Amino acid sequence: MEDKTINSISNLTQPSTKERSQSVLEIWGRNPLQGNVKISGAKNSALVLMAGSLLCPKDCRLRNVPSLVDISRMSQILTSLGVKLTKNGDVLDIDARDINPTAAPYDIVSQLRASFFAVGPLLARFGTVKIPLPGGCDIGARPVKLHIQGLQAMGASVLIESGIVHADVKGSNRRLQGAKIYLDYPSVGATETLLMAATLAEGETTIENAAQEPEIVDLANFCIAMGAKIYGAGTNKITIVGVDRLHSVDYAVIPDRIEAGTFLVAGAITHSEITVSSAIADHLVPVIAKLEAIGCRIINEGENCLRLIPGELKATDIETLPYPGFPTDMQAQFMALLCFSEGNSVISETVFENRLRHVAELQRMGANIRLKGNHALIQGVPFLSGAPVMSTDLRASAALILAGLAAQGKTIVRGLHHLDRGYEDIENKLRKLGARIERVTESN
Ligand code: EPU
């Protein structure tokens, strides 16, 4: 791919929203899969590392950056702040020397919650920031109170007016102050915002009850590679000793554990032996444990390669929890799998309040699921039938594809704007494994 400087919406590599909303996936189920699938860089790491690059007034290079709509939107946010971006394949060069910390546009921030993560780095580096509140989304209300309370504890004055967050640090050097912060909930986003903010604060910050997700560790390693002093990332207590400035960095994003988990489920649901690489087994402990409870075996083949050996599928119970608990981002995909697993399973969604809307779509395909509050009671059935279904959010769209791969007949998955936010090239990857899946444009 040619060198490409990203400076406006028109030269991003994604299809337009209109094209995406008109295209659908047609899947003919019950084709066995085989071979190896290559996993892309982690969306949720790449997004926060892009925000983290705002801390650095020098060149940053990120490798293994996936091509996704969410990454394009984050690129637009950075560009609107004045950042110069150059993308060459999966390498993204970021130059945030001359930027305006108050220029984030409402319409893009409202489409991408992760863009709010810019608040921490901008406030830490400039002592002032103006950024729209991100609002709710398809899976829940998703407040940012914990982000804001933490920044206030570090000395920021925060005013929310007409949907815009204005944050300032008073004093001659406009520098955030280290603080002891306890999070009421181990929020991934709040931990990331506060970790980034603390890298340039004066003195020591501790974040207690911090999130422990691999993406937090990746962000800490990225900041450490720029000269930050961070200890304990990946545990529930992170200590950050502020430094005066950060320097250039060349850093590779970790593999996407949710994409890897989704492909492992694709093997399980089609009774196919496949390998998945690069996938870090340590990041997938709860996913592997549940696949084994359901009847599959996972063999670690070294060099970050996992082999799925399929088995007779049987019921199990799953409760989503903060890491190292079972990830909410894999809940929908496992629901598709449990629809085919003999016996009764219960899935409890505890992280987001509105993340079970795929139940109605799976029911359309013949799944036997009852909803009781945040619990889905699933009775395995011998088969599902292909049907037209609508994606309700990103991970739900993956679940419907998985169900389609195992169902009898043809499934049509609509609402692909959700899918394209977070899965790079999924239909080509599945086709290479042997799936019959096509993206077609529907004529109205
Ligand atoms: N929460 C609060 N107050 C806050 C912040 C969060 O109540 O100030 C609540 C949320 O409403 C939610 C829960 O805490 O009920 C978890 O939210 P968290 O902040 O941990 O999640 P996030 O940072 O908004 C990230 C991922 C999500 C992933 C969650 C949980 C990114 C860009 N997003 O969201 O990814 O589900 O962590 O692991 O990193 C996805 O990729 O499909 C996705 C939704």
PDB file of C-alpha atoms in Angstrom, residues 103-381:
ATOM      1  CA  ALA A 103     -10.762  21.446  18.671  1.00  0.00           C
ATOM      2  CA  ALA A 104     -12.396  17.971  18.926  1.00  0.00           C
ATOM      3  CA  PRO A 105     -15.607  18.028  16.830  1.00  0.00           C
ATOM      4  CA  TYR A 106     -18.904  16.907  18.390  1.00  0.00           C
ATOM      5  CA  ASP A 107     -20.152  14.759  15.523  1.00  0.00           C
ATOM      6  CA  ILE A 108     -17.169  12.391  15.495  1.00  0.00           C
ATOM      7  CA  VAL A 109     -16.734  12.145  19.277  1.00  0.00           C
ATOM      8  CA  SER A 110     -20.400  11.202  19.514  1.00  0.00           C
ATOM      9  CA  GLN A 111     -19.817   8.351  17.039  1.00  0.00           C
ATOM     10  CA  LEU A 112     -16.759   6.932  18.808  1.00  0.00           C
ATOM     11  CA  ARG A 113     -16.655   6.760  22.589  1.00  0.00           C
ATOM     12  CA  ALA A 114     -12.948   5.955  22.578  1.00  0.00           C
ATOM     13  CA  SER A 115     -12.239   9.439  21.249  1.00  0.00           C
ATOM     14  CA  PHE A 116     -13.109  10.775  24.727  1.00  0.00           C
ATOM     15  CA  PHE A 117      -9.886   9.059  25.883  1.00  0.00           C
ATOM     16  CA  ALA A 118      -8.066  12.076  24.408  1.00  0.00           C
ATOM     17  CA  VAL A 119      -9.180  14.073  27.476  1.00  0.00           C
ATOM     18  CA  GLY A 120      -6.415  12.663  29.745  1.00  0.00           C
ATOM     19  CA  PRO A 121      -3.399  13.151  27.471  1.00  0.00           C
ATOM     20  CA  LEU A 122      -4.508  16.612  26.303  1.00  0.00           C
ATOM     21  CA  LEU A 123      -5.140  17.866  29.823  1.00  0.00           C
ATOM     22  CA  ALA A 124      -1.827  16.445  31.049  1.00  0.00           C
ATOM     23  CA  ARG A 125       0.175  18.008  28.231  1.00  0.00           C
ATOM     24  CA  PHE A 126      -1.551  21.393  27.841  1.00  0.00           C
ATOM     25  CA  GLY A 127      -3.321  21.996  31.161  1.00  0.00           C
ATOM     26  CA  THR A 128      -6.558  22.621  29.278  1.00  0.00           C
ATOM     27  CA  VAL A 129      -8.949  20.626  27.120  1.00  0.00           C
ATOM     28  CA  LYS A 130     -12.383  20.996  25.596  1.00  0.00           C
ATOM     29  CA  ILE A 131     -14.036  17.811  24.369  1.00  0.00           C
ATOM     30  CA  PRO A 132     -17.671  16.802  23.751  1.00  0.00           C
ATOM     31  CA  LEU A 133     -19.241  14.213  26.096  1.00  0.00           C
ATOM     32  CA  PRO A 134     -19.422  10.919  24.229  1.00  0.00           C
ATOM     33  CA  GLY A 135     -23.031  10.015  25.149  1.00  0.00           C
ATOM     34  CA  GLY A 136     -24.524   6.522  25.285  1.00  0.00           C
ATOM     35  CA  CYS A 137     -24.283   3.844  22.611  1.00  0.00           C
ATOM     36  CA  ASP A 138     -25.817   0.597  21.381  1.00  0.00           C
ATOM     37  CA  ILE A 139     -24.898  -1.425  24.486  1.00  0.00           C
ATOM     38  CA  GLY A 140     -25.618   0.985  27.354  1.00  0.00           C
ATOM     39  CA  ALA A 141     -25.516   4.490  28.831  1.00  0.00           C
ATOM     40  CA  ARG A 142     -21.735   4.357  29.403  1.00  0.00           C
ATOM     41  CA  PRO A 143     -21.131   7.323  31.734  1.00  0.00           C
ATOM     42  CA  VAL A 144     -17.675   8.932  32.156  1.00  0.00           C
ATOM     43  CA  LYS A 145     -18.076   9.998  35.787  1.00  0.00           C
ATOM     44  CA  LEU A 146     -15.092   7.937  36.953  1.00  0.00           C
ATOM     45  CA  HIS A 147     -12.814   9.549  34.339  1.00  0.00           C
ATOM     46  CA  ILE A 148     -13.905  13.015  35.468  1.00  0.00           C
ATOM     47  CA  GLN A 149     -13.725  12.347  39.215  1.00  0.00           C
ATOM     48  CA  GLY A 150     -10.174  11.023  38.796  1.00  0.00           C
ATOM     49  CA  LEU A 151      -9.066  14.095  36.835  1.00  0.00           C
ATOM     50  CA  GLN A 152     -10.624  16.314  39.525  1.00  0.00           C
ATOM     51  CA  ALA A 153      -8.676  14.404  42.194  1.00  0.00           C
ATOM     52  CA  MET A 154      -5.546  15.313  40.209  1.00  0.00           C
ATOM     53  CA  GLY A 155      -6.403  19.016  40.469  1.00  0.00           C
ATOM     54  CA  ALA A 156      -8.430  19.682  37.314  1.00  0.00           C
ATOM     55  CA  SER A 157     -11.449  22.001  37.380  1.00  0.00           C
ATOM     56  CA  VAL A 158     -14.103  20.434  35.223  1.00  0.00           C
ATOM     57  CA  LEU A 159     -17.178  22.172  33.878  1.00  0.00           C
ATOM     58  CA  ILE A 160     -19.752  20.441  31.717  1.00  0.00           C
ATOM     59  CA  GLU A 161     -21.750  22.875  29.627  1.00  0.00           C
ATOM     60  CA  SER A 162     -24.022  22.161  26.641  1.00  0.00           C
ATOM     61  CA  GLY A 163     -22.616  18.648  26.312  1.00  0.00           C
ATOM     62  CA  ILE A 164     -18.998  19.825  26.273  1.00  0.00           C
ATOM     63  CA  VAL A 165     -16.437  18.975  28.955  1.00  0.00           C
ATOM     64  CA  HIS A 166     -14.128  21.928  29.725  1.00  0.00           C
ATOM     65  CA  ALA A 167     -11.228  20.947  31.973  1.00  0.00           C
ATOM     66  CA  ASP A 168      -8.436  23.233  33.186  1.00  0.00           C
ATOM     67  CA  VAL A 169      -5.512  23.015  35.549  1.00  0.00           C
ATOM     68  CA  LYS A 170      -4.844  26.234  37.488  1.00  0.00           C
ATOM     69  CA  GLY A 171      -1.426  27.409  38.637  1.00  0.00           C
ATOM     70  CA  SER A 172       1.597  28.800  36.849  1.00  0.00           C
ATOM     71  CA  ASN A 173       2.773  25.492  35.341  1.00  0.00           C
ATOM     72  CA  ARG A 174      -0.780  24.171  34.676  1.00  0.00           C
ATOM     73  CA  ARG A 175       0.364  20.699  35.685  1.00  0.00           C
ATOM     74  CA  LEU A 176      -1.857  17.951  37.079  1.00  0.00           C
ATOM     75  CA  GLN A 177      -0.879  16.752  40.555  1.00  0.00           C
ATOM     76  CA  GLY A 178      -0.317  13.131  41.521  1.00  0.00           C
ATOM     77  CA  ALA A 179      -3.198  11.742  43.614  1.00  0.00           C
ATOM     78  CA  LYS A 180      -4.510   8.609  45.291  1.00  0.00           C
ATOM     79  CA  ILE A 181      -7.497   7.461  43.262  1.00  0.00           C
ATOM     80  CA  TYR A 182      -9.898   4.646  44.066  1.00  0.00           C
ATOM     81  CA  LEU A 183     -12.232   3.598  41.253  1.00  0.00           C
ATOM     82  CA  ASP A 184     -15.702   2.480  42.378  1.00  0.00           C
ATOM     83  CA  TYR A 185     -15.636   0.064  39.425  1.00  0.00           C
ATOM     84  CA  PRO A 186     -12.587  -1.203  37.493  1.00  0.00           C
ATOM     85  CA  SER A 187     -13.522   0.749  34.369  1.00  0.00           C
ATOM     86  CA  VAL A 188     -11.216   0.133  31.412  1.00  0.00           C
ATOM     87  CA  GLY A 189     -11.688   3.613  29.983  1.00  0.00           C
ATOM     88  CA  ALA A 190     -11.296   5.436  33.322  1.00  0.00           C
ATOM     89  CA  THR A 191      -8.125   3.482  34.133  1.00  0.00           C
ATOM     90  CA  GLU A 192      -6.724   4.397  30.704  1.00  0.00           C
ATOM     91  CA  THR A 193      -7.666   8.080  30.966  1.00  0.00           C
ATOM     92  CA  LEU A 194      -6.115   8.426  34.411  1.00  0.00           C
ATOM     93  CA  LEU A 195      -3.023   6.385  33.625  1.00  0.00           C
ATOM     94  CA  MET A 196      -2.268   8.622  30.627  1.00  0.00           C
ATOM     95  CA  ALA A 197      -3.007  11.805  32.576  1.00  0.00           C
ATOM     96  CA  ALA A 198      -0.714  10.727  35.429  1.00  0.00           C
ATOM     97  CA  THR A 199       2.316  10.104  33.188  1.00  0.00           C
ATOM     98  CA  LEU A 200       2.965  13.866  32.952  1.00  0.00           C
ATOM     99  CA  ALA A 201       1.573  14.893  36.379  1.00  0.00           C
ATOM    100  CA  GLU A 202       3.712  16.264  39.168  1.00  0.00           C
ATOM    101  CA  GLY A 203       4.429  13.499  41.712  1.00  0.00           C
ATOM    102  CA  GLU A 204       2.996  10.039  42.233  1.00  0.00           C
ATOM    103  CA  THR A 205      -0.474   8.766  41.353  1.00  0.00           C
ATOM    104  CA  THR A 206      -1.972   5.477  42.475  1.00  0.00           C
ATOM    105  CA  ILE A 207      -5.059   3.976  40.886  1.00  0.00           C
ATOM    106  CA  GLU A 208      -6.715   1.417  43.185  1.00  0.00           C
ATOM    107  CA  ASN A 209      -9.314  -1.058  41.882  1.00  0.00           C
ATOM    108  CA  ALA A 210      -7.825  -0.407  38.452  1.00  0.00           C
ATOM    109  CA  ALA A 211      -8.911  -2.400  35.405  1.00  0.00           C
ATOM    110  CA  GLN A 212      -6.487  -5.243  34.588  1.00  0.00           C
ATOM    111  CA  GLU A 213      -7.285  -5.888  30.911  1.00  0.00           C
ATOM    112  CA  PRO A 214      -4.384  -6.703  28.533  1.00  0.00           C
ATOM    113  CA  GLU A 215      -5.137  -3.407  26.747  1.00  0.00           C
ATOM    114  CA  ILE A 216      -4.244  -1.555  29.978  1.00  0.00           C
ATOM    115  CA  VAL A 217      -0.900  -3.371  30.081  1.00  0.00           C
ATOM    116  CA  ASP A 218      -0.345  -2.544  26.410  1.00  0.00           C
ATOM    117  CA  LEU A 219      -1.039   1.144  27.074  1.00  0.00           C
ATOM    118  CA  ALA A 220       1.321   1.137  30.062  1.00  0.00           C
ATOM    119  CA  ASN A 221       4.060  -0.558  27.998  1.00  0.00           C
ATOM    120  CA  PHE A 222       3.560   2.008  25.233  1.00  0.00           C
ATOM    121  CA  CYS A 223       3.861   4.890  27.712  1.00  0.00           C
ATOM    122  CA  ILE A 224       6.888   3.254  29.381  1.00  0.00           C
ATOM    123  CA  ALA A 225       8.509   2.969  25.934  1.00  0.00           C
ATOM    124  CA  MET A 226       8.040   6.786  25.672  1.00  0.00           C
ATOM    125  CA  GLY A 227       9.789   7.284  29.034  1.00  0.00           C
ATOM    126  CA  ALA A 228       6.855   7.119  31.490  1.00  0.00           C
ATOM    127  CA  LYS A 229       7.291   5.513  34.910  1.00  0.00           C
ATOM    128  CA  ILE A 230       4.446   3.063  35.518  1.00  0.00           C
ATOM    129  CA  TYR A 231       4.378   0.114  37.911  1.00  0.00           C
ATOM    130  CA  GLY A 232       1.771  -2.591  38.487  1.00  0.00           C
ATOM    131  CA  ALA A 233      -0.221  -2.397  35.221  1.00  0.00           C
ATOM    132  CA  GLY A 234      -2.150  -5.659  34.909  1.00  0.00           C
ATOM    133  CA  THR A 235      -2.836  -5.718  38.668  1.00  0.00           C
ATOM    134  CA  ASN A 236      -5.569  -3.843  40.517  1.00  0.00           C
ATOM    135  CA  LYS A 237      -3.151  -1.185  41.805  1.00  0.00           C
ATOM    136  CA  ILE A 238      -1.190   0.921  39.334  1.00  0.00           C
ATOM    137  CA  THR A 239       1.424   3.454  40.415  1.00  0.00           C
ATOM    138  CA  ILE A 240       2.553   6.196  38.065  1.00  0.00           C
ATOM    139  CA  VAL A 241       5.411   8.562  38.848  1.00  0.00           C
ATOM    140  CA  GLY A 242       5.014  11.654  36.682  1.00  0.00           C
ATOM    141  CA  VAL A 243       7.836  12.738  34.367  1.00  0.00           C
ATOM    142  CA  ASP A 244       8.440  16.129  32.693  1.00  0.00           C
ATOM    143  CA  ARG A 245       8.136  14.937  29.115  1.00  0.00           C
ATOM    144  CA  LEU A 246       7.888  11.843  26.932  1.00  0.00           C
ATOM    145  CA  HIS A 247       9.915  10.954  23.866  1.00  0.00           C
ATOM    146  CA  SER A 248       9.537   9.273  20.443  1.00  0.00           C
ATOM    147  CA  VAL A 249       8.456   5.655  20.262  1.00  0.00           C
ATOM    148  CA  ASP A 250       8.083   2.772  17.798  1.00  0.00           C
ATOM    149  CA  TYR A 251       5.606   0.281  19.229  1.00  0.00           C
ATOM    150  CA  ALA A 252       3.577  -2.768  18.054  1.00  0.00           C
ATOM    151  CA  VAL A 253      -0.030  -3.208  19.205  1.00  0.00           C
ATOM    152  CA  ILE A 254      -0.906  -6.585  20.815  1.00  0.00           C
ATOM    153  CA  PRO A 255      -3.055  -9.100  18.882  1.00  0.00           C
ATOM    154  CA  ASP A 256      -6.813  -8.725  19.262  1.00  0.00           C
ATOM    155  CA  ARG A 257      -7.932 -11.259  21.898  1.00  0.00           C
ATOM    156  CA  ILE A 258     -11.592 -10.768  21.013  1.00  0.00           C
ATOM    157  CA  GLU A 259     -11.018 -11.429  17.311  1.00  0.00           C
ATOM    158  CA  ALA A 260      -8.962 -14.513  18.272  1.00  0.00           C
ATOM    159  CA  GLY A 261     -11.758 -15.708  20.592  1.00  0.00           C
ATOM    160  CA  THR A 262     -14.336 -15.143  17.852  1.00  0.00           C
ATOM    161  CA  PHE A 263     -12.401 -17.386  15.429  1.00  0.00           C
ATOM    162  CA  LEU A 264     -11.940 -20.078  18.088  1.00  0.00           C
ATOM    163  CA  VAL A 265     -15.730 -20.100  18.464  1.00  0.00           C
ATOM    164  CA  ALA A 266     -16.026 -20.325  14.643  1.00  0.00           C
ATOM    165  CA  GLY A 267     -14.015 -23.571  14.821  1.00  0.00           C
ATOM    166  CA  ALA A 268     -16.083 -24.902  17.715  1.00  0.00           C
ATOM    167  CA  ILE A 269     -19.470 -24.062  16.191  1.00  0.00           C
ATOM    168  CA  THR A 270     -18.626 -25.667  12.814  1.00  0.00           C
ATOM    169  CA  HIS A 271     -16.881 -28.678  14.434  1.00  0.00           C
ATOM    170  CA  SER A 272     -13.697 -27.768  12.596  1.00  0.00           C
ATOM    171  CA  GLU A 273     -10.053 -28.018  13.574  1.00  0.00           C
ATOM    172  CA  ILE A 274      -8.392 -24.640  12.908  1.00  0.00           C
ATOM    173  CA  THR A 275      -5.388 -22.710  14.168  1.00  0.00           C
ATOM    174  CA  VAL A 276      -5.407 -19.071  15.217  1.00  0.00           C
ATOM    175  CA  SER A 277      -2.281 -16.910  15.219  1.00  0.00           C
ATOM    176  CA  SER A 278      -1.086 -14.553  16.604  1.00  0.00           C
ATOM    177  CA  ALA A 279      -3.133 -15.158  19.724  1.00  0.00           C
ATOM    178  CA  ILE A 280      -1.761 -14.789  23.229  1.00  0.00           C
ATOM    179  CA  ALA A 281      -3.119 -17.678  25.334  1.00  0.00           C
ATOM    180  CA  ASP A 282      -2.637 -15.730  28.588  1.00  0.00           C
ATOM    181  CA  HIS A 283      -5.074 -13.073  27.316  1.00  0.00           C
ATOM    182  CA  LEU A 284      -7.685 -15.742  26.552  1.00  0.00           C
ATOM    183  CA  VAL A 285      -7.753 -17.756  29.792  1.00  0.00           C
ATOM    184  CA  PRO A 286     -11.515 -17.423  30.510  1.00  0.00           C
ATOM    185  CA  VAL A 287     -12.402 -17.943  26.834  1.00  0.00           C
ATOM    186  CA  ILE A 288     -10.275 -21.101  26.615  1.00  0.00           C
ATOM    187  CA  ALA A 289     -11.674 -22.385  29.925  1.00  0.00           C
ATOM    188  CA  LYS A 290     -15.252 -22.009  28.662  1.00  0.00           C
ATOM    189  CA  LEU A 291     -14.471 -23.602  25.266  1.00  0.00           C
ATOM    190  CA  GLU A 292     -13.043 -26.568  27.175  1.00  0.00           C
ATOM    191  CA  ALA A 293     -16.086 -26.707  29.467  1.00  0.00           C
ATOM    192  CA  ILE A 294     -18.253 -26.814  26.324  1.00  0.00           C
ATOM    193  CA  GLY A 295     -16.299 -29.820  24.989  1.00  0.00           C
ATOM    194  CA  CYS A 296     -13.473 -28.475  22.797  1.00  0.00           C
ATOM    195  CA  ARG A 297      -9.737 -28.719  23.357  1.00  0.00           C
ATOM    196  CA  ILE A 298      -7.263 -25.883  22.831  1.00  0.00           C
ATOM    197  CA  ILE A 299      -3.635 -26.744  22.218  1.00  0.00           C
ATOM    198  CA  ASN A 300      -0.987 -24.065  22.620  1.00  0.00           C
ATOM    199  CA  GLU A 301       1.361 -24.643  19.702  1.00  0.00           C
ATOM    200  CA  GLY A 302       3.900 -22.018  20.753  1.00  0.00           C
ATOM    201  CA  GLU A 303       4.781 -18.786  18.887  1.00  0.00           C
ATOM    202  CA  ASN A 304       1.352 -17.445  19.859  1.00  0.00           C
ATOM    203  CA  CYS A 305      -0.523 -20.092  17.882  1.00  0.00           C
ATOM    204  CA  LEU A 306      -3.600 -21.863  19.271  1.00  0.00           C
ATOM    205  CA  ARG A 307      -5.167 -24.991  17.763  1.00  0.00           C
ATOM    206  CA  LEU A 308      -8.859 -25.659  18.356  1.00  0.00           C
ATOM    207  CA  ILE A 309      -9.862 -29.332  18.421  1.00  0.00           C
ATOM    208  CA  PRO A 310     -13.651 -29.531  18.182  1.00  0.00           C
ATOM    209  CA  GLY A 311     -15.795 -31.822  20.335  1.00  0.00           C
ATOM    210  CA  GLU A 312     -19.419 -32.659  21.152  1.00  0.00           C
ATOM    211  CA  LEU A 313     -20.902 -29.389  22.404  1.00  0.00           C
ATOM    212  CA  LYS A 314     -22.430 -29.332  25.872  1.00  0.00           C
ATOM    213  CA  ALA A 315     -24.068 -26.631  27.988  1.00  0.00           C
ATOM    214  CA  THR A 316     -22.254 -24.368  30.452  1.00  0.00           C
ATOM    215  CA  ASP A 317     -22.960 -21.189  32.433  1.00  0.00           C
ATOM    216  CA  ILE A 318     -21.183 -17.890  31.770  1.00  0.00           C
ATOM    217  CA  GLU A 319     -21.101 -14.618  33.704  1.00  0.00           C
ATOM    218  CA  THR A 320     -19.381 -11.603  32.166  1.00  0.00           C
ATOM    219  CA  LEU A 321     -16.982  -9.762  34.475  1.00  0.00           C
ATOM    220  CA  PRO A 322     -14.043  -7.348  34.353  1.00  0.00           C
ATOM    221  CA  TYR A 323     -10.736  -9.045  33.395  1.00  0.00           C
ATOM    222  CA  PRO A 324      -9.575 -11.682  34.285  1.00  0.00           C
ATOM    223  CA  GLY A 325     -13.269 -12.655  34.315  1.00  0.00           C
ATOM    224  CA  PHE A 326     -15.097 -13.688  31.166  1.00  0.00           C
ATOM    225  CA  PRO A 327     -15.133 -10.755  28.683  1.00  0.00           C
ATOM    226  CA  THR A 328     -18.426  -9.074  27.843  1.00  0.00           C
ATOM    227  CA  ASP A 329     -16.996  -8.678  24.324  1.00  0.00           C
ATOM    228  CA  MET A 330     -17.223 -12.506  23.878  1.00  0.00           C
ATOM    229  CA  GLN A 331     -20.687 -12.963  25.401  1.00  0.00           C
ATOM    230  CA  ALA A 332     -22.707 -12.773  22.173  1.00  0.00           C
ATOM    231  CA  GLN A 333     -20.392 -15.177  20.309  1.00  0.00           C
ATOM    232  CA  PHE A 334     -20.652 -17.755  23.115  1.00  0.00           C
ATOM    233  CA  MET A 335     -24.417 -17.392  23.112  1.00  0.00           C
ATOM    234  CA  ALA A 336     -24.426 -18.441  19.454  1.00  0.00           C
ATOM    235  CA  LEU A 337     -22.291 -21.461  20.395  1.00  0.00           C
ATOM    236  CA  LEU A 338     -24.468 -22.440  23.375  1.00  0.00           C
ATOM    237  CA  CYS A 339     -27.565 -22.413  21.116  1.00  0.00           C
ATOM    238  CA  PHE A 340     -26.097 -25.617  19.592  1.00  0.00           C
ATOM    239  CA  SER A 341     -24.800 -27.111  22.877  1.00  0.00           C
ATOM    240  CA  GLU A 342     -26.748 -29.941  24.446  1.00  0.00           C
ATOM    241  CA  GLY A 343     -28.474 -29.062  27.714  1.00  0.00           C
ATOM    242  CA  ASN A 344     -29.373 -25.841  29.528  1.00  0.00           C
ATOM    243  CA  SER A 345     -26.983 -22.890  29.804  1.00  0.00           C
ATOM    244  CA  VAL A 346     -27.297 -19.538  31.562  1.00  0.00           C
ATOM    245  CA  ILE A 347     -25.487 -16.412  30.379  1.00  0.00           C
ATOM    246  CA  SER A 348     -25.479 -13.445  32.791  1.00  0.00           C
ATOM    247  CA  GLU A 349     -24.383 -10.077  31.387  1.00  0.00           C
ATOM    248  CA  THR A 350     -23.151  -7.939  34.283  1.00  0.00           C
ATOM    249  CA  VAL A 351     -20.957  -5.321  32.558  1.00  0.00           C
ATOM    250  CA  PHE A 352     -23.318  -3.515  30.155  1.00  0.00           C
ATOM    251  CA  GLU A 353     -27.048  -3.081  30.710  1.00  0.00           C
ATOM    252  CA  ASN A 354     -28.182  -3.418  27.101  1.00  0.00           C
ATOM    253  CA  ARG A 355     -26.079  -6.130  25.570  1.00  0.00           C
ATOM    254  CA  LEU A 356     -28.524  -8.975  24.973  1.00  0.00           C
ATOM    255  CA  ARG A 357     -30.360  -7.640  21.944  1.00  0.00           C
ATOM    256  CA  HIS A 358     -28.944 -10.406  19.723  1.00  0.00           C
ATOM    257  CA  VAL A 359     -31.259 -12.840  21.559  1.00  0.00           C
ATOM    258  CA  ALA A 360     -34.216 -11.821  19.377  1.00  0.00           C
ATOM    259  CA  GLU A 361     -32.148 -12.310  16.214  1.00  0.00           C
ATOM    260  CA  LEU A 362     -30.922 -15.762  17.296  1.00  0.00           C
ATOM    261  CA  GLN A 363     -34.524 -16.676  18.111  1.00  0.00           C
ATOM    262  CA  ARG A 364     -35.415 -15.747  14.541  1.00  0.00           C
ATOM    263  CA  MET A 365     -33.044 -18.542  13.472  1.00  0.00           C
ATOM    264  CA  GLY A 366     -34.773 -21.054  15.766  1.00  0.00           C
ATOM    265  CA  ALA A 367     -32.722 -20.685  18.968  1.00  0.00           C
ATOM    266  CA  ASN A 368     -34.450 -21.621  22.220  1.00  0.00           C
ATOM    267  CA  ILE A 369     -33.558 -18.700  24.526  1.00  0.00           C
ATOM    268  CA  ARG A 370     -35.556 -17.031  27.298  1.00  0.00           C
ATOM    269  CA  LEU A 371     -34.577 -13.656  28.724  1.00  0.00           C
ATOM    270  CA  LYS A 372     -34.969 -12.851  32.429  1.00  0.00           C
ATOM    271  CA  GLY A 373     -33.494  -9.451  33.181  1.00  0.00           C
ATOM    272  CA  ASN A 374     -29.779  -9.664  32.425  1.00  0.00           C
ATOM    273  CA  HIS A 375     -29.871 -13.485  32.230  1.00  0.00           C
ATOM    274  CA  ALA A 376     -30.350 -15.497  29.053  1.00  0.00           C
ATOM    275  CA  LEU A 377     -31.558 -19.070  29.583  1.00  0.00           C
ATOM    276  CA  ILE A 378     -30.513 -21.152  26.603  1.00  0.00           C
ATOM    277  CA  GLN A 379     -31.671 -24.640  25.777  1.00  0.00           C
ATOM    278  CA  GLY A 380     -29.517 -26.235  23.087  1.00  0.00           C
ATOM    279  CA  VAL A 381     -31.295 -27.256  19.871  1.00  0.00           C
TER     280      VAL A 381
END
